[in-house]
Coordinates of C-alpha atoms in Angstrom, one line a residue:
X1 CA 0.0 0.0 0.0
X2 CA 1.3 3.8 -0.6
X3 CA 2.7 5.2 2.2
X4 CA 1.8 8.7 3.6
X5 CA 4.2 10.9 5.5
X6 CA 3.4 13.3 7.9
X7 CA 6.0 15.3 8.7
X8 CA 4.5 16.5 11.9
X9 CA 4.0 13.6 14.0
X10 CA 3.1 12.2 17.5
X11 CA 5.6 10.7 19.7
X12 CA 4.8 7.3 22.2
X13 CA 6.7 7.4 25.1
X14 CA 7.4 3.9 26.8
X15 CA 4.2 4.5 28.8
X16 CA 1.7 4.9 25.6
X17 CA 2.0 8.7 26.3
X18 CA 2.1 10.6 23.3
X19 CA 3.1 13.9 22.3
X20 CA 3.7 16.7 19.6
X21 CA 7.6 17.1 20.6
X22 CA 10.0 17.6 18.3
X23 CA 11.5 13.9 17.0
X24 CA 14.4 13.0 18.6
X25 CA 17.9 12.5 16.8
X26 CA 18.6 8.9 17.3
X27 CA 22.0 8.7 19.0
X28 CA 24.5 7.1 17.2
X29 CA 27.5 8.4 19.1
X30 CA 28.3 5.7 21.4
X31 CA 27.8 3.3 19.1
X32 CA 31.4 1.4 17.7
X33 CA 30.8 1.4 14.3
X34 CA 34.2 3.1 13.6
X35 CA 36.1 1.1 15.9
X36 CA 38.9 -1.4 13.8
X37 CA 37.3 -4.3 12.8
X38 CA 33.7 -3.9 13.2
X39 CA 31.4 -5.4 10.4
X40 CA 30.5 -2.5 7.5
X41 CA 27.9 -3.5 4.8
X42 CA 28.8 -4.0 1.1
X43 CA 26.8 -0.8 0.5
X44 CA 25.1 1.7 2.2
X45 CA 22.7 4.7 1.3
X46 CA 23.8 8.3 1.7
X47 CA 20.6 9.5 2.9
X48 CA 21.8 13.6 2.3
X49 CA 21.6 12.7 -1.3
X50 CA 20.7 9.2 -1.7
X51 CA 23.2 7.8 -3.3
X52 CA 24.7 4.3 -3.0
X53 CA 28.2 4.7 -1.2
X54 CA 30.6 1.9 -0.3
X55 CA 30.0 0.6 3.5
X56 CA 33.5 1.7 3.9
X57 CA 33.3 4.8 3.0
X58 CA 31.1 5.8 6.0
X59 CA 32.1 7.6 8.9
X60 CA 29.2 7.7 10.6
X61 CA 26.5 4.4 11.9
X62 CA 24.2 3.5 9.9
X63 CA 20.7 2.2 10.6
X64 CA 18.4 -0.9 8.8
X65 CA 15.4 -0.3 7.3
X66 CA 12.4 -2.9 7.6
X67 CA 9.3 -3.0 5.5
X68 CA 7.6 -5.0 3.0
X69 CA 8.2 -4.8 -0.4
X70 CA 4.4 -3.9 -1.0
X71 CA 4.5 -0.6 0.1
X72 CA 7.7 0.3 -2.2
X73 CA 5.4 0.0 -5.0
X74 CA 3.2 -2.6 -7.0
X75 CA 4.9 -5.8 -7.7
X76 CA 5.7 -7.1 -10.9
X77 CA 7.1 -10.4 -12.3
X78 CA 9.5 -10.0 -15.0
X79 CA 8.7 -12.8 -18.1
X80 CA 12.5 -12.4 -18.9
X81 CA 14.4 -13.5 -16.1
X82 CA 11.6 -14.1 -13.5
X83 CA 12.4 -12.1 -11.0
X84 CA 10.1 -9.6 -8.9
X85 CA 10.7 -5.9 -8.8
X86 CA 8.9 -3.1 -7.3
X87 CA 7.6 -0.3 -9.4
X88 CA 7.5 3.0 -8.0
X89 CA 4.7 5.0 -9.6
X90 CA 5.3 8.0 -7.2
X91 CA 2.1 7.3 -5.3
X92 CA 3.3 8.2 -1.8
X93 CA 2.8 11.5 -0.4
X94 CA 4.8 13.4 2.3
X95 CA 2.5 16.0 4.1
X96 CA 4.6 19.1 5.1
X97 CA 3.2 22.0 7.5
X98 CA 3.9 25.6 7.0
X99 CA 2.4 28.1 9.5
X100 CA -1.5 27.4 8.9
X101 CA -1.1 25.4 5.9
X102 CA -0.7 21.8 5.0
X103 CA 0.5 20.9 1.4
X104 CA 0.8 17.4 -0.1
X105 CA 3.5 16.1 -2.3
X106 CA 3.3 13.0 -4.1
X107 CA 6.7 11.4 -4.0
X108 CA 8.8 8.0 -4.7
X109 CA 9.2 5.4 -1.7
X110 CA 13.3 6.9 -1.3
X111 CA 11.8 10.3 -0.7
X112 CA 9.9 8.6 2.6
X113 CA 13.0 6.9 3.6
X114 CA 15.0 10.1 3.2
X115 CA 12.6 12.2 4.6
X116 CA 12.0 9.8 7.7
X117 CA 16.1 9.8 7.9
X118 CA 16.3 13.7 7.9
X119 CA 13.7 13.8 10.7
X120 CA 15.4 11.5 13.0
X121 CA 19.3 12.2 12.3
X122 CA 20.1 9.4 10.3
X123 CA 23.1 9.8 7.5
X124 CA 23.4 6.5 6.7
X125 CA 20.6 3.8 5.9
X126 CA 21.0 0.1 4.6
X127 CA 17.5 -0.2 1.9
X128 CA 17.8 -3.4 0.4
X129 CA 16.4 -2.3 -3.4
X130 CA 19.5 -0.1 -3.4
X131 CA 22.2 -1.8 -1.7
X132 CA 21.8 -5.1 -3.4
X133 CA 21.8 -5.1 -7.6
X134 CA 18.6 -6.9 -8.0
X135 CA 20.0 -7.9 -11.7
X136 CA 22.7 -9.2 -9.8
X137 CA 21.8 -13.7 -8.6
X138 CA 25.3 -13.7 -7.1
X139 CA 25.2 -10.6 -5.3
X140 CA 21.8 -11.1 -4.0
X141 CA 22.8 -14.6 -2.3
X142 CA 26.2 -13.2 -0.9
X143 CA 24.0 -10.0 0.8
X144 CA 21.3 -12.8 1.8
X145 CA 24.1 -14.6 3.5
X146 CA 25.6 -12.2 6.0
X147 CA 22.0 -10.4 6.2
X148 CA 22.5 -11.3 10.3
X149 CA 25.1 -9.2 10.2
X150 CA 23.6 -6.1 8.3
X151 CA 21.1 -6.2 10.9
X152 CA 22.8 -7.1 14.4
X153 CA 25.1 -4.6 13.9
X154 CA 23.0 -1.5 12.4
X155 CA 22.5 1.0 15.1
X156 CA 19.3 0.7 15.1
X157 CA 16.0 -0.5 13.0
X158 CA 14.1 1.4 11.3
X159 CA 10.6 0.0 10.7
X160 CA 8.2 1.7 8.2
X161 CA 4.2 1.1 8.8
X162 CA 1.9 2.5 7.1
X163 CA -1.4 1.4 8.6
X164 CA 0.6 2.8 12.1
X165 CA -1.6 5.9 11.9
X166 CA -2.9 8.6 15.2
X167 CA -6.4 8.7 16.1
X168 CA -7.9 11.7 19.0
X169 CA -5.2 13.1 20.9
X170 CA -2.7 11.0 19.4
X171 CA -3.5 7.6 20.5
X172 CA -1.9 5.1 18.0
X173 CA -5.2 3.3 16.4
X174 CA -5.1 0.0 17.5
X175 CA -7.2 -2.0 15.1
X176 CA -5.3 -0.9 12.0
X177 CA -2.1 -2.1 13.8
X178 CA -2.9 -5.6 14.4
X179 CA -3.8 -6.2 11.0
X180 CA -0.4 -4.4 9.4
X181 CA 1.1 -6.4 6.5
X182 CA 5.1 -6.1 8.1
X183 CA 3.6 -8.5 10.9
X184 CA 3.1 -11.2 8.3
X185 CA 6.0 -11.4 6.7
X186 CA 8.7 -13.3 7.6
X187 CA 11.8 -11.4 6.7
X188 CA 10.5 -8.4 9.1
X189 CA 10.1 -11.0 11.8
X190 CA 13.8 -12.0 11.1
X191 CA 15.2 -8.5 10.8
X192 CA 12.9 -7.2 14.2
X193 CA 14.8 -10.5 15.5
X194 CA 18.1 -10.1 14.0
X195 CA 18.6 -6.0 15.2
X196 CA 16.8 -7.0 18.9
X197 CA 20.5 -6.2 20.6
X198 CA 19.1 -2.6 19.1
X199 CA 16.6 0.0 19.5
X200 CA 13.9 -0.5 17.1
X201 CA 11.6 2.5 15.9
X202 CA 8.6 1.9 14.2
X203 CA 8.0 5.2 12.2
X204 CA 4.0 5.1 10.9
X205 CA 2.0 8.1 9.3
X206 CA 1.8 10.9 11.7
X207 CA 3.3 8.9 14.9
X208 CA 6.2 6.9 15.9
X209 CA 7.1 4.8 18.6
X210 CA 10.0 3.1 20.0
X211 CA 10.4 -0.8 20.7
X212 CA 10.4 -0.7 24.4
X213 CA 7.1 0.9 24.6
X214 CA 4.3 -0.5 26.3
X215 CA 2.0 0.1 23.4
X216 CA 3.4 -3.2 22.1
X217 CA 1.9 -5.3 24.6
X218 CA -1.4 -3.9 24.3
X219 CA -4.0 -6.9 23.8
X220 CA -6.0 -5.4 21.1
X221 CA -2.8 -5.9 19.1
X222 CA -3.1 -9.3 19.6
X223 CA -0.2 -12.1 19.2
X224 CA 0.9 -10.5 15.6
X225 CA 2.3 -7.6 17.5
X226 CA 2.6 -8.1 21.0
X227 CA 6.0 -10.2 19.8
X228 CA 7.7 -7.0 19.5
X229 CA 6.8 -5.9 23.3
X230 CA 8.4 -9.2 24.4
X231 CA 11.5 -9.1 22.0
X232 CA 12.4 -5.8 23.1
X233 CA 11.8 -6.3 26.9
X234 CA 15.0 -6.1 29.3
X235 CA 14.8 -9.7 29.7
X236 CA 14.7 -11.2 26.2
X237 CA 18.3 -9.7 26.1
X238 CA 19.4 -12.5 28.4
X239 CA 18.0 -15.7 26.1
X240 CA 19.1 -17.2 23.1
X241 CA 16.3 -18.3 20.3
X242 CA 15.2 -21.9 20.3
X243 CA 13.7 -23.9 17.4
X244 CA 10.1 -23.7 19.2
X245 CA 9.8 -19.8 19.3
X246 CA 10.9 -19.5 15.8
X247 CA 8.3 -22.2 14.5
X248 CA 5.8 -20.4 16.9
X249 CA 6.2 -16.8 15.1
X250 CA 7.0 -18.1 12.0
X251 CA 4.2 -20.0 11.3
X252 CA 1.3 -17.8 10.2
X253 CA 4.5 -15.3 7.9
X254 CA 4.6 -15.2 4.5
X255 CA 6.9 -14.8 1.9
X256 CA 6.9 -13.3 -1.7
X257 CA 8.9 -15.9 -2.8
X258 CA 8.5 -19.3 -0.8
X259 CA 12.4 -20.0 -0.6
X260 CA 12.5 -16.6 1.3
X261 CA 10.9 -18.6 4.1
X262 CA 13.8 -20.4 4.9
X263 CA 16.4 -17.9 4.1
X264 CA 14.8 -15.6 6.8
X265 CA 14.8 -18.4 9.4
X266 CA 18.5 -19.1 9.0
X267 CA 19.4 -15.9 9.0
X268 CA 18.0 -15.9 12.6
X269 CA 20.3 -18.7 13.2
X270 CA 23.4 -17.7 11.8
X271 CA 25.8 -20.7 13.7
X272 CA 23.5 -23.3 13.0
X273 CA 23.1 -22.3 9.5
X274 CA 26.4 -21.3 8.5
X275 CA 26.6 -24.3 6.1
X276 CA 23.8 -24.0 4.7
X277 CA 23.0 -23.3 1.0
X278 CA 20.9 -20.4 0.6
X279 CA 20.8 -20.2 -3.1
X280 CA 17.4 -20.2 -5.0
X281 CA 18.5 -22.6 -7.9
X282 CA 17.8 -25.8 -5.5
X283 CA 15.0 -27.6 -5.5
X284 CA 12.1 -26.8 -2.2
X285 CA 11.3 -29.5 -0.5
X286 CA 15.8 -30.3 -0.2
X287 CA 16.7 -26.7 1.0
X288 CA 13.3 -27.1 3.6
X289 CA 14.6 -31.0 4.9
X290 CA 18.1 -29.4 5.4
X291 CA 16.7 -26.2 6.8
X292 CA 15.0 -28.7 9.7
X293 CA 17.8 -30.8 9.9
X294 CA 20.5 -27.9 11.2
X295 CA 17.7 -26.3 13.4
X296 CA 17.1 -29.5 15.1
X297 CA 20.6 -30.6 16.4
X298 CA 21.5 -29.8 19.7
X299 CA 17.3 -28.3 20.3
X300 CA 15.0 -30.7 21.1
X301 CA 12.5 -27.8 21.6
X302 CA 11.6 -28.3 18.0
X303 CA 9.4 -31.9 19.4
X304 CA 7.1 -29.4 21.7
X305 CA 4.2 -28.9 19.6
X306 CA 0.6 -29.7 20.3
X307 CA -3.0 -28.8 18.8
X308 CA -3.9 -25.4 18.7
X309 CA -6.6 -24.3 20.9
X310 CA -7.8 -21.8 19.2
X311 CA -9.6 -22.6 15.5
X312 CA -8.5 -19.0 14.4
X313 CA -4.8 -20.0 15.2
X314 CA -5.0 -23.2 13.4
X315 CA -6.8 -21.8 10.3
X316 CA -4.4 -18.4 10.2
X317 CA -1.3 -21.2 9.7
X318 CA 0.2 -20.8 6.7
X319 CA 0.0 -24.2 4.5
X320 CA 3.3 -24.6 2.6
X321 CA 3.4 -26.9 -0.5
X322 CA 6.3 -29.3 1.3
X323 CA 4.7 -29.6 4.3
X324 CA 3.7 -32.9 3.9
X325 CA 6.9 -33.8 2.8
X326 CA 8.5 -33.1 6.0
X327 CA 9.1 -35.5 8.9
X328 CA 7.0 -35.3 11.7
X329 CA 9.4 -34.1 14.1
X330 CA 9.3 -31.0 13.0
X331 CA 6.0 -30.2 13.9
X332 CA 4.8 -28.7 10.7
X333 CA 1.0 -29.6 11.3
X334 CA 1.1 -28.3 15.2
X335 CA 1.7 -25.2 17.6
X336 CA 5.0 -24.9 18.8
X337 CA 4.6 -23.6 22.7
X338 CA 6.3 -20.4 24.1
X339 CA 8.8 -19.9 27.5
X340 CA 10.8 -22.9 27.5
X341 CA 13.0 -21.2 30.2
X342 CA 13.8 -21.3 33.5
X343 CA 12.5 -17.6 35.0
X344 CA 14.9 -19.0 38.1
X345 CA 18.3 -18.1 36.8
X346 CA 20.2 -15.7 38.2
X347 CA 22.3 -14.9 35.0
X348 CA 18.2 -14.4 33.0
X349 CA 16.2 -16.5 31.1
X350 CA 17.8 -20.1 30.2
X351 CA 16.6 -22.7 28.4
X352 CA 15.2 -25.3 30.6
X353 CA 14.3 -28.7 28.6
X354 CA 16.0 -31.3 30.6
X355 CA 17.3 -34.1 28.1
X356 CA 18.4 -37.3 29.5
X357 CA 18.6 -39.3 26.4
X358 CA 21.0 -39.3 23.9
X359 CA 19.5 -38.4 20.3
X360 CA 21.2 -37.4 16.8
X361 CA 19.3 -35.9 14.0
X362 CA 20.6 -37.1 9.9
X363 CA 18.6 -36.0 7.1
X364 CA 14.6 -36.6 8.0
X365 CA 15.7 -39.1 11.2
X366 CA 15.8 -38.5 14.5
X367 CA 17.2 -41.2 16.8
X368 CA 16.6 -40.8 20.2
X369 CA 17.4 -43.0 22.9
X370 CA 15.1 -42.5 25.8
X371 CA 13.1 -43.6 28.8
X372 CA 9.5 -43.6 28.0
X373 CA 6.1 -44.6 29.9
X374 CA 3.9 -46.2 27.4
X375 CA 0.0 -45.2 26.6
X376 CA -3.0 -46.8 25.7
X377 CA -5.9 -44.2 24.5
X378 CA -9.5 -44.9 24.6
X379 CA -12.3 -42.8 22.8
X380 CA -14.7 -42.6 25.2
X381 CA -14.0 -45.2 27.9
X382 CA -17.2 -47.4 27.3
X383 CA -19.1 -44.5 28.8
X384 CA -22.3 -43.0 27.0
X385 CA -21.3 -39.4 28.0
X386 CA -18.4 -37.6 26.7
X387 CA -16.2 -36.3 29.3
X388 CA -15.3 -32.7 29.7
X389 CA -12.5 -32.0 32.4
X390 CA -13.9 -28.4 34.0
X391 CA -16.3 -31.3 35.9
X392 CA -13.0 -33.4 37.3
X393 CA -10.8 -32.0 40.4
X394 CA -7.0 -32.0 39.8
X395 CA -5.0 -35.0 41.4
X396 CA -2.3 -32.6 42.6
X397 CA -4.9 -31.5 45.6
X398 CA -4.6 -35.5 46.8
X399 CA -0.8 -36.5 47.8
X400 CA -1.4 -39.6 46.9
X401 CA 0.7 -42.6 44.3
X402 CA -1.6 -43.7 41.2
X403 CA -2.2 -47.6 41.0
X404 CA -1.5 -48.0 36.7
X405 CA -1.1 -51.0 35.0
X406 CA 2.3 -51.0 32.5
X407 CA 0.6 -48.3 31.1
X408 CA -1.1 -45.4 31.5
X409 CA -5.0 -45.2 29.6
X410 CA -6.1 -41.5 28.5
X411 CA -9.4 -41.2 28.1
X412 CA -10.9 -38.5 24.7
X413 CA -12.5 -34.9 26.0
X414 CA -14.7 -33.6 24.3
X415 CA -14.7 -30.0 25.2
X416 CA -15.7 -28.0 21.8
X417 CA -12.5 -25.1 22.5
X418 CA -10.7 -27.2 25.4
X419 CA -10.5 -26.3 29.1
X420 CA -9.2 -22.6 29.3
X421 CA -8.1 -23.3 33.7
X422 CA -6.2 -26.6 32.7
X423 CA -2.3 -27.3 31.6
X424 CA -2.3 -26.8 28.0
X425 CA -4.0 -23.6 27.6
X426 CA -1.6 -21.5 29.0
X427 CA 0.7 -22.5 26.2
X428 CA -2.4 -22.1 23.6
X429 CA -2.4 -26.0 23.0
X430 CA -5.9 -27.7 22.9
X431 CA -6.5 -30.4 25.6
X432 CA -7.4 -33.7 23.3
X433 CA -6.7 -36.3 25.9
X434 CA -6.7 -37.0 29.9
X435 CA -5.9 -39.4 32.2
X436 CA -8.9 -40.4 34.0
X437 CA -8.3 -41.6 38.2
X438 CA -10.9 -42.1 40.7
X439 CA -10.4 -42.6 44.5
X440 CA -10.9 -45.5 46.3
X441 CA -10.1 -46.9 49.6
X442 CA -7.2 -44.2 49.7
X443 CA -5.5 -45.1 46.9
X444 CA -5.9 -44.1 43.0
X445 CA -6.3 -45.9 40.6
X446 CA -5.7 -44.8 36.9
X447 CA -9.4 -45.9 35.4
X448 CA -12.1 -44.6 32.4
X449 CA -14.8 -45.9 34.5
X450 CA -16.1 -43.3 36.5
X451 CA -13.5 -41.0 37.2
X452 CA -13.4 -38.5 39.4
X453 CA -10.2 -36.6 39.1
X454 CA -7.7 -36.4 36.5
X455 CA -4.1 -36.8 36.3
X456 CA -2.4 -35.2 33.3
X457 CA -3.5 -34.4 29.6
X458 CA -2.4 -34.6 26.2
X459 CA -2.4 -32.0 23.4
X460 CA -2.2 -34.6 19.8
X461 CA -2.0 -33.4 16.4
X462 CA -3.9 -36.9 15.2
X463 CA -5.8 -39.5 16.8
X464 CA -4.2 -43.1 17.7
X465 CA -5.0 -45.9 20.3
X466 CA -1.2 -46.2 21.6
X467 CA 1.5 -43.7 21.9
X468 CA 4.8 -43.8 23.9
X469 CA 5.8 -40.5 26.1
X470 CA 9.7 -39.7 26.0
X471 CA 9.7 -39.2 29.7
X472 CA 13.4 -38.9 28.8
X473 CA 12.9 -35.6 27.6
X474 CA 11.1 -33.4 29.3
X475 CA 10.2 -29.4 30.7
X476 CA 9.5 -28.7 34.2
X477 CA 6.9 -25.4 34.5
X478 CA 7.1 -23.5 37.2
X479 CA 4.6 -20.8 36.0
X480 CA 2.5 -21.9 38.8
X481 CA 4.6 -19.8 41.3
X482 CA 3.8 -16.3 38.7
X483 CA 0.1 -17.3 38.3
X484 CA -2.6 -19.6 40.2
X485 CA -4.9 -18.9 37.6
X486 CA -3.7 -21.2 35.8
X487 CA -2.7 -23.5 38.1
X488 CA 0.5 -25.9 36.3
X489 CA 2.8 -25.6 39.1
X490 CA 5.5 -28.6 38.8
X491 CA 3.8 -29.8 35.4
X492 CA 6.3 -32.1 33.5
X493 CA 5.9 -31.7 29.5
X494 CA 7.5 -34.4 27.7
X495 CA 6.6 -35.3 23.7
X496 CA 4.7 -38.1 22.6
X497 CA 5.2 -40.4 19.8
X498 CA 3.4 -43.0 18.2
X499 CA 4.3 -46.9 16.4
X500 CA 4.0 -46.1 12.4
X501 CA 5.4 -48.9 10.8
X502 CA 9.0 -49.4 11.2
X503 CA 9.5 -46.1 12.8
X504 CA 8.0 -43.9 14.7
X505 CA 5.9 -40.4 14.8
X506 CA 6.5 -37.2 16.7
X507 CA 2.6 -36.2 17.5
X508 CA 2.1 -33.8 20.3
X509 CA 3.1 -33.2 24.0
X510 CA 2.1 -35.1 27.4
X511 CA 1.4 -32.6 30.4
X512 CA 1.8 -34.9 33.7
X513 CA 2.3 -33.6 37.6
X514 CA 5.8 -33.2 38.3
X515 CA 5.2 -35.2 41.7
X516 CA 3.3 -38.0 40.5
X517 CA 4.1 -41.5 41.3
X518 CA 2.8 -44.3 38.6
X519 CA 3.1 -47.9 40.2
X520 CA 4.5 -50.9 37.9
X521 CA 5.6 -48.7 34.9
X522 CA 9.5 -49.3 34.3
X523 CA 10.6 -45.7 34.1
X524 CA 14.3 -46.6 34.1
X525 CA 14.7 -48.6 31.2
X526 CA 15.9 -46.8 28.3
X527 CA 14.8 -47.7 24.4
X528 CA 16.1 -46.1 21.3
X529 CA 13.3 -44.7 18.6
X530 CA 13.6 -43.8 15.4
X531 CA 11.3 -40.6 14.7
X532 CA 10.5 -39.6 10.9

């Protein structure tokens, strides 16, 4: 869409306070970007003049500019060498004020970015369309390569968004914002992700507003933007990205081309990746199975996925043609959870999957030897009603062992939208499964007739009669201690797989009570599986 300027604009403070101030000068002073050594793009943009200087050649830091290609102009597909460029029919306007007057002056997309740089003291910018040659394949790789780089070491981001627009008094309107098109893309996920080390500005149509605002984590936003209140917070400097929060935000993004996809993920990555080909000549579905393979080893984050609790979520996921292709360890077909960390640490936020199994990942296999408690899964447990869990009390309010067989029986629930006060909704995950108990005599006993508590749920991607849980692996929550609302205080996550022939499926997650003892299951034994 075109984007209009306004050079007077409206300022949020980190308190969703706004005013008419002047715009600050971003301060580049103390930044190193002189120092001996220091990474300098191939190319950067003068913005006095706009002109494309060498990287070396600046004296000054230089800031990255994030947008999607959409608003730069409509985009067209050229029959000659395929390739998709933006054509700039001058249809964005810059808004200027003089004394009682307002005048309007339709203008090319670099005339925003230069005038956007003027008003916030930026002489140096790094624009994409004009540091890379787009005629150029071999150029365009070698920029897409070390695009990491470009952005964790640019002083700051520079985010252009055009439906970020002032309503009465300057209040940012809301509504337009959680619908903007740079929140479903997924090379402005990886750039907001890449510069996070950074201040971010996001710079809309007559206000701006800095990443560490709390206008971010505003719920009428909803998820699509709230990311960037919880990337920019003081403690997301302290934790390192896992495969499960990239597949979380990733997963509803969208590319113009679909190798993009990828490209932008690694480049989030940049040590796991290094090795990996980002070139556009080879085929999909290879540069997707090696893209999984690298962001697998040494994360086993990437097996915590479930069924999404909300139908809006699971219909907003973006269905990519090699999908289905993929192994099921990679969780293509579920929602990844959030806060895999331990909110204990002294040092911040850590990652805090405990993995007592030894497991290696090569092409579409994963090995993984493990302990595991085996399941058997019933539809409706021979009952005539379905069961729905808000009627069943929690087993953690009784202190007592649960008689099992070698196995423990989950029992269907039925509940239309799952049960919003149980384990799996605070990480969005649908409930599909429990494990049924019932009292007697002092003891309980793991049962589908007539229960009267419950023990634990599962969150599956696909319906079976037996699974196995890697007990081997597994994450200990200790939300509980934050929140009793939603009650998962020492709740032990583990994945769950199931028999498929000569090999094995990863299909969702097990929530179980950290402090729960299951009679006559061998939970010591330890088996390897192989997971496609």
């Amino acid at each position: 869409m075109p984007f209009t300027y306004d050079t007077k604009k409206w300022g949020i403070d980190d308190f969703y306070e706004s005013t008419l101030a002047p715009k600050p000068r971003i301060e580049l002073v103390h930044y190193p970007y002189a120092e001996e050594g220091s990474f300098k793009p191939t190319n950067l943009v003068r913005t006095s003049d706009m002109q494309v200087v060498s990287g070396e050649e600046a004296n000054q830091p230089y800031c990255a500019l994030s947008y999607c290609w959409s608003q730069s102009g409509e985009i067209i597909k050229d029959e000659k060498d395929k390739e998709r460029r933006a054509n700039d029919g001058a249809e964005h306007k810059i808004i200027t004020h003089k004394l009682f007057f307002r005048h309007e002056h339709h203008v090319k997309f670099e005339d925003i970015i230069q005038q956007t740089c003027k008003d916030f003291g930026i002489d140096y910018i790094w624009y994409d369309q004009m540091c890379i040659d787009q005629n150029d394949k071999e150029q365009k790789q070698c920029e897409i390569q070390q695009m990491h780089k470009i952005y964790s070491n640019s002083a700051c981001v520079v985010v252009l968004l055009p439906e970020f627009q002032a309503e009465t008094k300057g209040r940012a309107n809301l509504a337009s914002v959680g619908h903007a098109e740079w929140f479903k893309r997924t090379w402005t996920l990886s750039e907001a992700f890449m510069g996070r080390q950074h201040p971010l500005l996001v710079v809309g149509r007559d206000i701006y507003a800095w990443s560490r605002a709390q206008l971010w984590g505003y719920p009428r936003f909803g998820d699509a933007a709230n990311f960037l209140s919880g990337m920019y917070s003081r403690e997301s400097m302290f934790f390192e990205l896992n495969a499960a929060i990239i597949l979380l935000r990733a997963r509803k993004r969208t590319t113009t081309l679909p190798h993009d996809h990828y490209f932008a993920l690694a480049n989030m990555l940049p040590d796991k990746m290094s090795d990996l080909s980002l070139t556009y000549d080879q085929p999909l579905e290879d540069l997707a199975a090696q893209f999984y393979e690298r962001l697998a080893k040494d994360d086993l984050s990437i097996l915590y996925f479930g069924m999404a609790y909300d139908p809006d979520e699971e219909q907003a996921r973006i269905m990519r043609t090699e999908d289905d292709k993929l192994p099921s360890w990679t969780g293509v077909h579920g929602l990844h959870i959030r806060d895999l960390f331990d909110y204990e640490n002294d040092d911040g936020y850590t990652p805090k999957i405990d993995c007592h199994s030894d497991y290696s990942v090569t092409g579409s296999t994963m090995h993984i030897t493990s302990t595991s408690i085996p399941v058997s899964i019933e539809r409706d447990g021979g009952q005539s009603q379905d069961y729905e869990l808000w009627k069943l009390e929690k087993i953690e309010r009784h202190s007592l062992p649960v008689r099992t067989s070698k196995h423990l029986t989950f029992v269907r629930t039925f509940d239309e939208y799952g049960t919003v006060h149980h384990y799996t909704s605070y990480y969005g995950l649908k409930s599909t499964h429990f494990l049924p108990l019932k009292k007697e005599d002092g003891v309980v006993i793991n049962t589908s007739s007539s229960p009267d508590l419950y023990g634990g749920q599962l969150s599956l991607v696909e319906e079976c009669s037996e699974g196995i849980i890697l007990s081997g692996v597994s994450y200990r929550s200790s939300f509980g201690k934050f929140t009793d609302r939603y009650m998962i205080r020492n709740v032990v996550i583990s994945p769950v797989i199931r028999k498929d022939d000569d090999h094995y499926k990863a299909i969702g997650l097990c929530f179980l009570p950290a402090d729960a003892e299951f009679s006559d299951i061998d939970i010591t034994t330890k088996q390897t599986f192989v997971v496609k």
